[in-house]
Short mmCIF file of C-alpha atoms and ligand atoms in Angstrom, two decimals:
data_model
loop_
_atom_site.label_atom_id
_atom_site.label_comp_id
_atom_site.label_asym_id
_atom_site.label_seq_id
_atom_site.Cartn_x
_atom_site.Cartn_y
_atom_site.Cartn_z
CA MET A 1 -271.43 -148.25 128.96
CA THR A 2 -270.90 -144.56 128.23
CA GLN A 3 -274.17 -142.72 128.87
CA VAL A 4 -274.92 -139.24 127.62
CA LEU A 5 -278.02 -137.38 128.69
CA LEU A 6 -280.01 -135.93 125.83
CA ASP A 7 -283.56 -134.70 126.30
CA THR A 8 -284.67 -133.36 122.96
CA ALA A 9 -283.91 -133.88 119.32
CA ALA A 10 -282.49 -130.35 119.31
CA ASP A 11 -279.67 -131.63 121.52
CA ARG A 12 -278.72 -134.15 118.90
CA VAL A 13 -275.00 -134.49 118.42
CA MET A 14 -274.13 -133.83 114.76
CA THR A 15 -270.53 -134.82 115.13
CA GLY A 16 -268.92 -137.40 117.35
CA PRO A 17 -270.16 -140.75 118.58
CA LEU A 18 -273.16 -142.92 117.75
CA VAL A 19 -275.71 -141.63 120.20
CA ASP A 20 -279.41 -142.51 120.25
CA ARG A 21 -282.36 -140.53 121.57
CA HIS A 22 -282.42 -142.63 124.74
CA GLY A 23 -278.87 -141.66 125.67
CA ARG A 24 -277.10 -144.88 124.71
CA VAL A 25 -273.79 -144.77 122.85
CA ALA A 26 -272.90 -147.52 120.39
CA THR A 27 -269.25 -148.57 120.52
CA ASP A 28 -269.52 -152.25 119.51
CA LEU A 29 -269.87 -152.92 115.79
CA ARG A 30 -271.03 -156.34 114.53
CA VAL A 31 -270.14 -156.86 110.89
CA SER A 32 -271.77 -159.71 108.99
CA LEU A 33 -269.32 -160.89 106.33
CA THR A 34 -271.68 -163.23 104.50
CA ASP A 35 -275.19 -164.63 104.82
CA ARG A 36 -273.97 -168.08 103.72
CA CYS A 37 -273.25 -170.96 106.04
CA ASN A 38 -271.98 -174.53 105.94
CA LEU A 39 -274.30 -175.64 108.78
CA ARG A 40 -278.08 -175.56 109.01
CA CYS A 41 -278.80 -175.14 112.72
CA THR A 42 -282.50 -175.78 113.23
CA TYR A 43 -283.04 -172.58 115.27
CA CYS A 44 -281.34 -170.47 112.61
CA MET A 45 -281.91 -171.83 109.11
CA PRO A 46 -284.24 -174.14 107.22
CA ALA A 47 -282.76 -177.47 106.05
CA GLU A 48 -282.62 -176.31 102.44
CA GLY A 49 -280.74 -173.10 103.34
CA LEU A 50 -281.92 -169.67 102.26
CA GLU A 51 -281.85 -167.66 99.08
CA TRP A 52 -278.28 -166.32 99.32
CA MET A 53 -277.47 -162.73 98.42
CA PRO A 54 -275.93 -162.36 94.98
CA ASP A 55 -272.21 -161.42 95.12
CA SER A 56 -272.88 -158.08 93.43
CA HIS A 57 -275.07 -157.05 96.42
CA VAL A 58 -272.34 -157.82 98.96
CA LEU A 59 -269.87 -155.18 100.14
CA THR A 60 -266.42 -155.77 98.69
CA ASP A 61 -263.49 -156.02 101.12
CA ASP A 62 -262.47 -152.45 100.26
CA GLU A 63 -266.00 -151.12 100.81
CA MET A 64 -266.23 -152.96 104.09
CA ILE A 65 -262.88 -151.66 105.31
CA ARG A 66 -263.86 -148.12 104.38
CA LEU A 67 -267.05 -148.34 106.45
CA ILE A 68 -265.27 -149.94 109.41
CA ALA A 69 -262.63 -147.19 109.25
CA ILE A 70 -265.34 -144.52 109.41
CA ALA A 71 -266.89 -146.29 112.40
CA VAL A 72 -263.61 -146.56 114.31
CA GLU A 73 -261.96 -143.27 113.34
CA GLN A 74 -265.01 -140.99 113.36
CA LEU A 75 -267.87 -142.64 115.21
CA GLY A 76 -266.32 -143.96 118.41
CA VAL A 77 -266.50 -147.70 117.66
CA ARG A 78 -263.99 -149.56 119.87
CA GLU A 79 -264.86 -153.21 119.24
CA VAL A 80 -265.43 -154.96 115.92
CA ARG A 81 -266.93 -158.45 115.82
CA PHE A 82 -267.04 -160.31 112.51
CA THR A 83 -269.95 -162.68 112.16
CA GLY A 84 -272.43 -163.99 109.62
CA GLY A 85 -273.64 -166.44 108.32
CA GLU A 86 -270.30 -168.11 108.74
CA PRO A 87 -267.46 -165.55 108.74
CA LEU A 88 -264.78 -168.19 108.02
CA LEU A 89 -266.39 -168.60 104.58
CA ARG A 90 -265.38 -165.04 103.65
CA ARG A 91 -262.22 -165.28 101.56
CA GLY A 92 -260.78 -161.92 102.59
CA LEU A 93 -261.22 -162.49 106.35
CA GLU A 94 -257.53 -162.33 107.32
CA ARG A 95 -257.08 -159.08 105.39
CA LEU A 96 -260.24 -157.59 106.88
CA ILE A 97 -258.94 -158.41 110.36
CA ALA A 98 -255.45 -157.05 109.67
CA GLU A 99 -256.81 -153.79 108.25
CA THR A 100 -259.28 -153.41 111.09
CA THR A 101 -256.67 -153.90 113.81
CA ALA A 102 -254.40 -151.38 112.05
CA LEU A 103 -257.07 -148.68 112.57
CA ARG A 104 -256.93 -146.30 115.54
CA THR A 105 -259.74 -144.64 117.44
CA HIS A 106 -259.58 -140.85 117.83
CA ASP A 107 -257.67 -141.43 121.09
CA GLY A 108 -255.13 -143.72 119.43
CA VAL A 109 -256.40 -147.16 120.49
CA ALA A 110 -256.62 -150.20 118.18
CA PRO A 111 -260.14 -151.68 118.11
CA GLU A 112 -260.58 -155.08 119.71
CA THR A 113 -261.34 -157.52 116.91
CA SER A 114 -263.13 -160.86 117.38
CA ILE A 115 -265.24 -163.36 115.44
CA THR A 116 -268.30 -165.46 116.15
CA THR A 117 -267.96 -168.71 114.24
CA ASN A 118 -269.31 -172.23 114.08
CA GLY A 119 -265.66 -173.36 114.21
CA LEU A 120 -265.58 -175.35 110.95
CA GLY A 121 -262.14 -174.80 109.41
CA LEU A 122 -260.88 -172.98 112.50
CA ALA A 123 -258.39 -175.79 113.19
CA HIS A 124 -256.22 -174.73 110.25
CA ARG A 125 -257.10 -171.01 110.28
CA ALA A 126 -256.67 -170.09 113.97
CA ALA A 127 -252.91 -169.39 113.88
CA GLY A 128 -253.24 -167.22 110.76
CA LEU A 129 -256.18 -165.32 112.24
CA ALA A 130 -254.18 -164.62 115.39
CA ALA A 131 -251.23 -163.47 113.25
CA ALA A 132 -253.60 -161.11 111.40
CA GLY A 133 -254.44 -159.46 114.73
CA LEU A 134 -257.60 -161.24 115.86
CA SER A 135 -258.02 -160.93 119.64
CA ARG A 136 -260.43 -163.74 120.42
CA VAL A 137 -263.22 -166.05 119.23
CA ASN A 138 -266.73 -167.10 120.18
CA VAL A 139 -267.45 -170.61 118.91
CA SER A 140 -271.00 -171.94 118.75
CA LEU A 141 -271.48 -175.39 120.23
CA ASP A 142 -274.80 -176.73 121.49
CA THR A 143 -273.91 -180.28 122.46
CA LEU A 144 -270.98 -182.62 123.10
CA ASP A 145 -272.82 -185.59 121.61
CA ARG A 146 -271.95 -186.28 118.00
CA GLU A 147 -275.36 -187.59 116.97
CA ARG A 148 -277.12 -184.69 118.64
CA TYR A 149 -274.76 -182.26 116.99
CA ALA A 150 -275.64 -183.75 113.62
CA THR A 151 -279.36 -183.44 114.44
CA ILE A 152 -279.14 -179.82 115.61
CA THR A 153 -276.85 -178.54 112.84
CA ARG A 154 -277.93 -181.07 110.19
CA ARG A 155 -274.24 -181.83 109.56
CA ASP A 156 -271.99 -184.45 111.20
CA ARG A 157 -269.13 -182.03 112.04
CA LEU A 158 -268.60 -182.12 115.80
CA PRO A 159 -264.95 -183.34 115.64
CA ALA A 160 -264.02 -180.39 113.40
CA VAL A 161 -265.51 -177.91 115.86
CA LEU A 162 -263.65 -179.46 118.81
CA ALA A 163 -260.40 -179.34 116.82
CA GLY A 164 -261.13 -175.69 116.00
CA LEU A 165 -261.59 -174.83 119.66
CA GLU A 166 -258.28 -176.47 120.58
CA ALA A 167 -256.49 -174.62 117.79
CA ALA A 168 -257.99 -171.28 118.86
CA ASP A 169 -256.80 -171.85 122.40
CA ARG A 170 -253.31 -172.85 121.21
CA ALA A 171 -253.16 -169.74 119.03
CA GLY A 172 -253.92 -167.57 122.07
CA LEU A 173 -257.32 -166.36 120.83
CA ARG A 174 -258.45 -166.08 124.45
CA PRO A 175 -260.70 -165.96 126.26
CA VAL A 176 -262.17 -168.67 124.03
CA LYS A 177 -265.91 -168.35 124.52
CA ILE A 178 -268.60 -170.88 123.63
CA ASN A 179 -272.15 -169.88 122.65
CA THR A 180 -274.85 -172.44 123.39
CA VAL A 181 -278.55 -172.41 122.59
CA LEU A 182 -280.58 -174.94 124.61
CA MET A 183 -283.79 -176.38 123.18
CA ARG A 184 -286.40 -178.25 125.15
CA GLY A 185 -286.25 -181.99 124.67
CA VAL A 186 -283.21 -181.65 122.40
CA ASN A 187 -280.19 -180.62 124.52
CA ASP A 188 -281.63 -178.98 127.64
CA ASP A 189 -280.32 -181.91 129.73
CA GLU A 190 -276.72 -180.99 128.84
CA ALA A 191 -276.21 -177.69 130.67
CA VAL A 192 -274.15 -179.21 133.50
CA ASP A 193 -272.04 -181.44 131.22
CA LEU A 194 -271.31 -178.55 128.87
CA LEU A 195 -270.19 -176.33 131.73
CA ARG A 196 -268.06 -179.06 133.32
CA TRP A 197 -266.37 -179.72 129.98
CA SER A 198 -265.89 -175.99 129.30
CA VAL A 199 -264.23 -175.20 132.62
CA ASP A 200 -262.04 -178.29 132.28
CA HIS A 201 -260.81 -176.96 128.93
CA GLY A 202 -260.50 -173.32 130.02
CA TYR A 203 -263.37 -172.18 127.77
CA HIS A 204 -265.95 -169.62 128.86
CA LEU A 205 -269.49 -170.85 128.29
CA ARG A 206 -272.37 -168.50 127.46
CA PHE A 207 -275.92 -169.80 127.15
CA ILE A 208 -278.18 -167.75 124.87
CA GLU A 209 -281.98 -167.88 125.13
CA GLN A 210 -283.41 -168.89 121.79
CA MET A 211 -284.77 -165.82 119.96
CA PRO A 212 -287.43 -165.48 117.24
CA LEU A 213 -284.96 -164.92 114.42
CA GLY A 214 -284.81 -168.28 112.67
CA PRO A 215 -287.36 -170.17 110.58
CA ARG A 216 -290.88 -169.04 111.62
CA GLU A 217 -291.91 -172.43 112.97
CA SER A 218 -288.72 -172.88 115.04
CA TRP A 219 -289.60 -170.52 117.92
CA ASP A 220 -292.34 -171.08 120.44
CA ARG A 221 -292.27 -168.84 123.51
CA THR A 222 -294.01 -171.49 125.61
CA GLN A 223 -291.33 -174.04 124.74
CA MET A 224 -288.29 -171.78 125.02
CA VAL A 225 -285.74 -172.80 127.66
CA THR A 226 -285.55 -169.72 129.89
CA ALA A 227 -282.53 -168.23 131.65
CA ALA A 228 -284.13 -169.15 135.00
CA GLU A 229 -284.38 -172.79 133.93
CA ILE A 230 -280.80 -172.84 132.68
CA LEU A 231 -279.59 -171.41 135.96
CA ALA A 232 -281.63 -173.86 138.03
CA SER A 233 -280.15 -176.70 136.02
CA LEU A 234 -276.59 -175.41 136.47
CA ARG A 235 -277.08 -175.02 140.21
CA THR A 236 -277.67 -178.78 140.48
CA GLY A 237 -274.00 -179.29 139.58
CA PHE A 238 -272.19 -176.11 140.60
CA ASP A 239 -271.94 -173.43 143.21
CA LEU A 240 -272.62 -170.15 141.33
CA THR A 241 -271.82 -166.64 142.59
CA GLU A 242 -273.30 -163.80 140.56
CA HIS A 243 -270.98 -161.08 139.28
CA THR A 244 -271.88 -157.49 140.10
CA VAL A 245 -273.31 -155.12 137.48
CA ASP A 246 -269.93 -153.32 137.41
CA GLU A 247 -268.15 -156.56 136.56
CA ARG A 248 -270.69 -157.21 133.81
CA GLY A 249 -270.62 -153.74 132.15
CA ALA A 250 -272.57 -153.52 128.86
CA ALA A 251 -272.02 -157.22 128.13
CA PRO A 252 -275.36 -158.91 127.47
CA ALA A 253 -274.51 -162.01 129.49
CA GLN A 254 -275.28 -162.08 133.16
CA THR A 255 -272.27 -163.93 134.57
CA TRP A 256 -271.44 -166.09 137.56
CA THR A 257 -268.25 -167.43 139.13
CA VAL A 258 -268.35 -171.23 139.09
CA ASP A 259 -267.31 -173.16 142.23
CA GLY A 260 -265.40 -170.17 143.58
CA GLY A 261 -263.52 -169.70 140.30
CA GLY A 262 -261.75 -173.08 140.28
CA PRO A 263 -258.01 -173.62 140.88
CA ASP A 264 -256.92 -170.67 138.71
CA GLY A 265 -259.87 -168.38 139.50
CA THR A 266 -261.11 -168.25 135.89
CA TRP A 267 -264.16 -170.50 135.94
CA ASP A 268 -267.27 -168.63 134.96
CA VAL A 269 -270.53 -169.01 133.08
CA GLY A 270 -272.89 -166.56 131.44
CA VAL A 271 -276.54 -166.55 130.44
CA VAL A 272 -277.83 -164.13 127.81
CA ALA A 273 -281.50 -163.65 128.70
CA SER A 274 -282.42 -161.80 125.51
CA VAL A 275 -286.10 -162.71 125.88
CA THR A 276 -286.83 -162.94 129.60
CA GLY A 277 -284.34 -160.27 130.79
CA PRO A 278 -283.59 -157.88 127.94
CA PHE A 279 -280.53 -155.68 128.33
CA CYS A 280 -281.68 -153.00 125.87
CA GLY A 281 -281.06 -150.21 128.40
CA SER A 282 -277.31 -150.83 128.28
CA CYS A 283 -277.06 -151.94 124.64
CA ASP A 284 -273.96 -150.53 122.94
CA ARG A 285 -274.26 -152.36 119.60
CA VAL A 286 -274.73 -151.45 115.99
CA ARG A 287 -274.81 -153.86 113.07
CA LEU A 288 -273.62 -153.75 109.48
CA THR A 289 -274.92 -156.50 107.20
CA SER A 290 -272.89 -158.02 104.36
CA ASP A 291 -275.09 -156.17 101.84
CA GLY A 292 -274.21 -152.87 103.49
CA ARG A 293 -277.37 -152.25 105.53
CA LEU A 294 -277.02 -150.57 108.86
CA ARG A 295 -279.24 -151.95 111.63
CA ASN A 296 -279.46 -150.11 114.94
CA CYS A 297 -280.94 -153.22 116.64
CA LEU A 298 -281.01 -156.98 116.02
CA PHE A 299 -284.80 -156.66 115.90
CA ALA A 300 -285.02 -153.45 113.86
CA HIS A 301 -287.53 -153.27 111.00
CA LYS A 302 -285.80 -150.33 109.34
CA GLU A 303 -282.37 -150.41 107.76
CA THR A 304 -280.14 -147.71 106.27
CA ASP A 305 -278.62 -148.58 102.91
CA LEU A 306 -274.93 -147.65 103.14
CA LEU A 307 -274.04 -149.79 100.11
CA GLU A 308 -276.06 -147.51 97.90
CA LEU A 309 -274.47 -144.41 99.42
CA VAL A 310 -270.97 -145.89 99.03
CA ARG A 311 -271.56 -146.87 95.40
CA SER A 312 -273.10 -143.52 94.52
CA GLY A 313 -269.85 -141.82 95.50
CA MET A 314 -270.71 -140.23 98.87
CA ASP A 315 -267.79 -138.89 100.89
CA ASP A 316 -266.84 -140.15 104.36
CA ALA A 317 -268.49 -137.23 106.17
CA THR A 318 -271.84 -137.95 104.47
CA LEU A 319 -271.58 -141.65 105.30
CA ALA A 320 -270.75 -140.86 108.93
CA GLU A 321 -273.74 -138.53 109.18
CA ALA A 322 -276.07 -141.16 107.66
CA TRP A 323 -274.75 -143.59 110.26
CA ARG A 324 -275.39 -141.16 113.14
CA THR A 325 -278.91 -140.48 111.88
CA ALA A 326 -279.64 -144.21 111.71
CA MET A 327 -278.52 -144.71 115.30
CA TRP A 328 -280.47 -141.77 116.65
CA GLY A 329 -283.74 -143.57 115.89
CA LYS A 330 -282.89 -146.77 117.83
CA ARG A 331 -285.93 -148.02 119.73
CA ARG A 332 -285.82 -148.14 123.52
CA GLN A 333 -286.55 -151.89 123.61
CA HIS A 334 -286.92 -154.81 121.21
CA GLY A 335 -290.16 -155.98 122.85
CA ILE A 336 -289.76 -159.71 122.04
CA ASP A 337 -291.74 -160.68 125.10
CA THR A 338 -294.66 -158.34 124.36
CA ASP A 339 -297.92 -158.99 122.48
CA GLY A 340 -297.19 -156.60 119.62
CA PHE A 341 -293.80 -158.12 118.75
CA VAL A 342 -293.23 -158.75 115.04
CA GLN A 343 -290.23 -160.81 113.92
CA PRO A 344 -287.93 -158.92 111.53
CA ARG A 345 -288.05 -160.06 107.91
CA ARG A 346 -284.30 -160.59 107.76
CA PRO A 347 -283.19 -163.85 109.45
CA MET A 348 -280.39 -163.97 112.05
CA SER A 349 -277.95 -165.47 109.55
CA ALA A 350 -278.34 -162.45 107.26
CA ILE A 351 -278.23 -159.89 110.08
CA GLY A 352 -275.19 -161.20 111.91
CA GLY A 353 -275.64 -162.64 115.39
N1 SAM B 401 -272.21 -168.98 112.08
C1 SAM B 401 -271.64 -168.37 113.22
C2 SAM B 401 -271.98 -169.12 114.49
O1 SAM B 401 -272.87 -169.96 114.46
O2 SAM B 401 -271.35 -168.82 115.50
C3 SAM B 401 -271.98 -166.89 113.38
C4 SAM B 401 -273.38 -166.49 113.07
S1 SAM B 401 -274.61 -167.13 114.18
C5 SAM B 401 -276.07 -166.37 113.53
C6 SAM B 401 -274.22 -166.23 115.66
C7 SAM B 401 -274.81 -166.77 116.93
O3 SAM B 401 -276.20 -166.65 116.87
C8 SAM B 401 -274.52 -168.24 117.19
O4 SAM B 401 -273.94 -168.37 118.47
C9 SAM B 401 -275.87 -168.90 117.16
O5 SAM B 401 -275.96 -169.96 118.06
C10 SAM B 401 -276.77 -167.76 117.52
N2 SAM B 401 -278.14 -167.93 117.04
C11 SAM B 401 -278.55 -168.22 115.79
N3 SAM B 401 -279.91 -168.27 115.74
C12 SAM B 401 -280.33 -167.99 117.00
C13 SAM B 401 -281.62 -167.88 117.59
N4 SAM B 401 -282.74 -168.06 116.89
N5 SAM B 401 -281.68 -167.57 118.90
C14 SAM B 401 -280.56 -167.37 119.63
N6 SAM B 401 -279.32 -167.45 119.12
C15 SAM B 401 -279.21 -167.77 117.83
FE1 SF4 B 402 -274.83 -171.22 110.41
FE2 SF4 B 402 -274.31 -169.97 112.70
FE3 SF4 B 402 -276.83 -170.09 111.74
FE4 SF4 B 402 -275.70 -172.30 112.64
S1 SF4 B 402 -276.15 -170.45 113.86
S2 SF4 B 402 -276.83 -172.09 110.70
S3 SF4 B 402 -273.60 -172.01 112.10
S4 SF4 B 402 -275.15 -169.01 110.83
#
């Protein structure tokens, strides 16, 4: 991560990158394309879904591209991840990807563009997404058991996800990463099987500690499967060697080489300890929601309304300055594991995970 040292508000950079008062620089933009989804994962959404945003409140493709262009060309963003809700449900996705990869940073580099998806529909979209310029995908998959999958996501769609993963790999959207949330008594006995299957297929598995961002009753700190437990479970089946901090960079996942890297040296696994080992000190992210709100943290309580500024005719320089101001106030830590923690009102599916 790029670090700049700033001691007082007077030092605040009025032009240039997205710096906050704690010296972090945001270069990784997560863009939520929709709050809607075709699954209902228990840790993310209630069975009946949520009250979806009306279309008129959602950024149009042109508005979204304008904001992404400001981020890349003026604010130092180097990576753009499309997420949601389910990003494959956004009709203009291929165009959004193509226009994003056509952008250049101030030093002439194309931003790396990826998506986080549940994989439904990826089987027939992967080649087109790659042709549009997508670099890689993260696919969410919590179990290899069809019945369990249907219980966790409330939809019987496991075969479609597996087909999507294969298509992504064939289309060269690599490294294909898998995001997994383990829940006690539901799928916490599958860590070893999931990793064995992932390395056999050349996928890179990342376990994510469950966070308090879904339905209120779905998170219980005392029941959460911790990173330490996940690791202990994995060590029953594999020899794990931890990567150094330099190898990890600003990435939230702590990563390990699996069984010496396997025959081609690529076997690895990651654990994102958002709750028990927060990585706020090296966080380089900023989030734009589908209704045009800027969030300087997944757990922020304040948002900056860029949609309103865009629709009231503000110029790019004003939008860029509003963006910098929003980032400056980023809190040092999210504090999930502290007594005073309050869950944000906006659920994960409407923020963009
Ligand atoms: N629908 C897409 C998907 O599932 O990949 C993208 C959006 S989803 C909100 C992004 C990621 O957030 C997924 O990997 C999902 O497993 C994860 N996620 C959702 N709710 C979570 C929670 N309460 N705690 C931890 N991760 C969560
Ligand atoms: Fe949909 Fe992703 Fe949330 Fe599951 S985790 S309900 S796929 S947004």
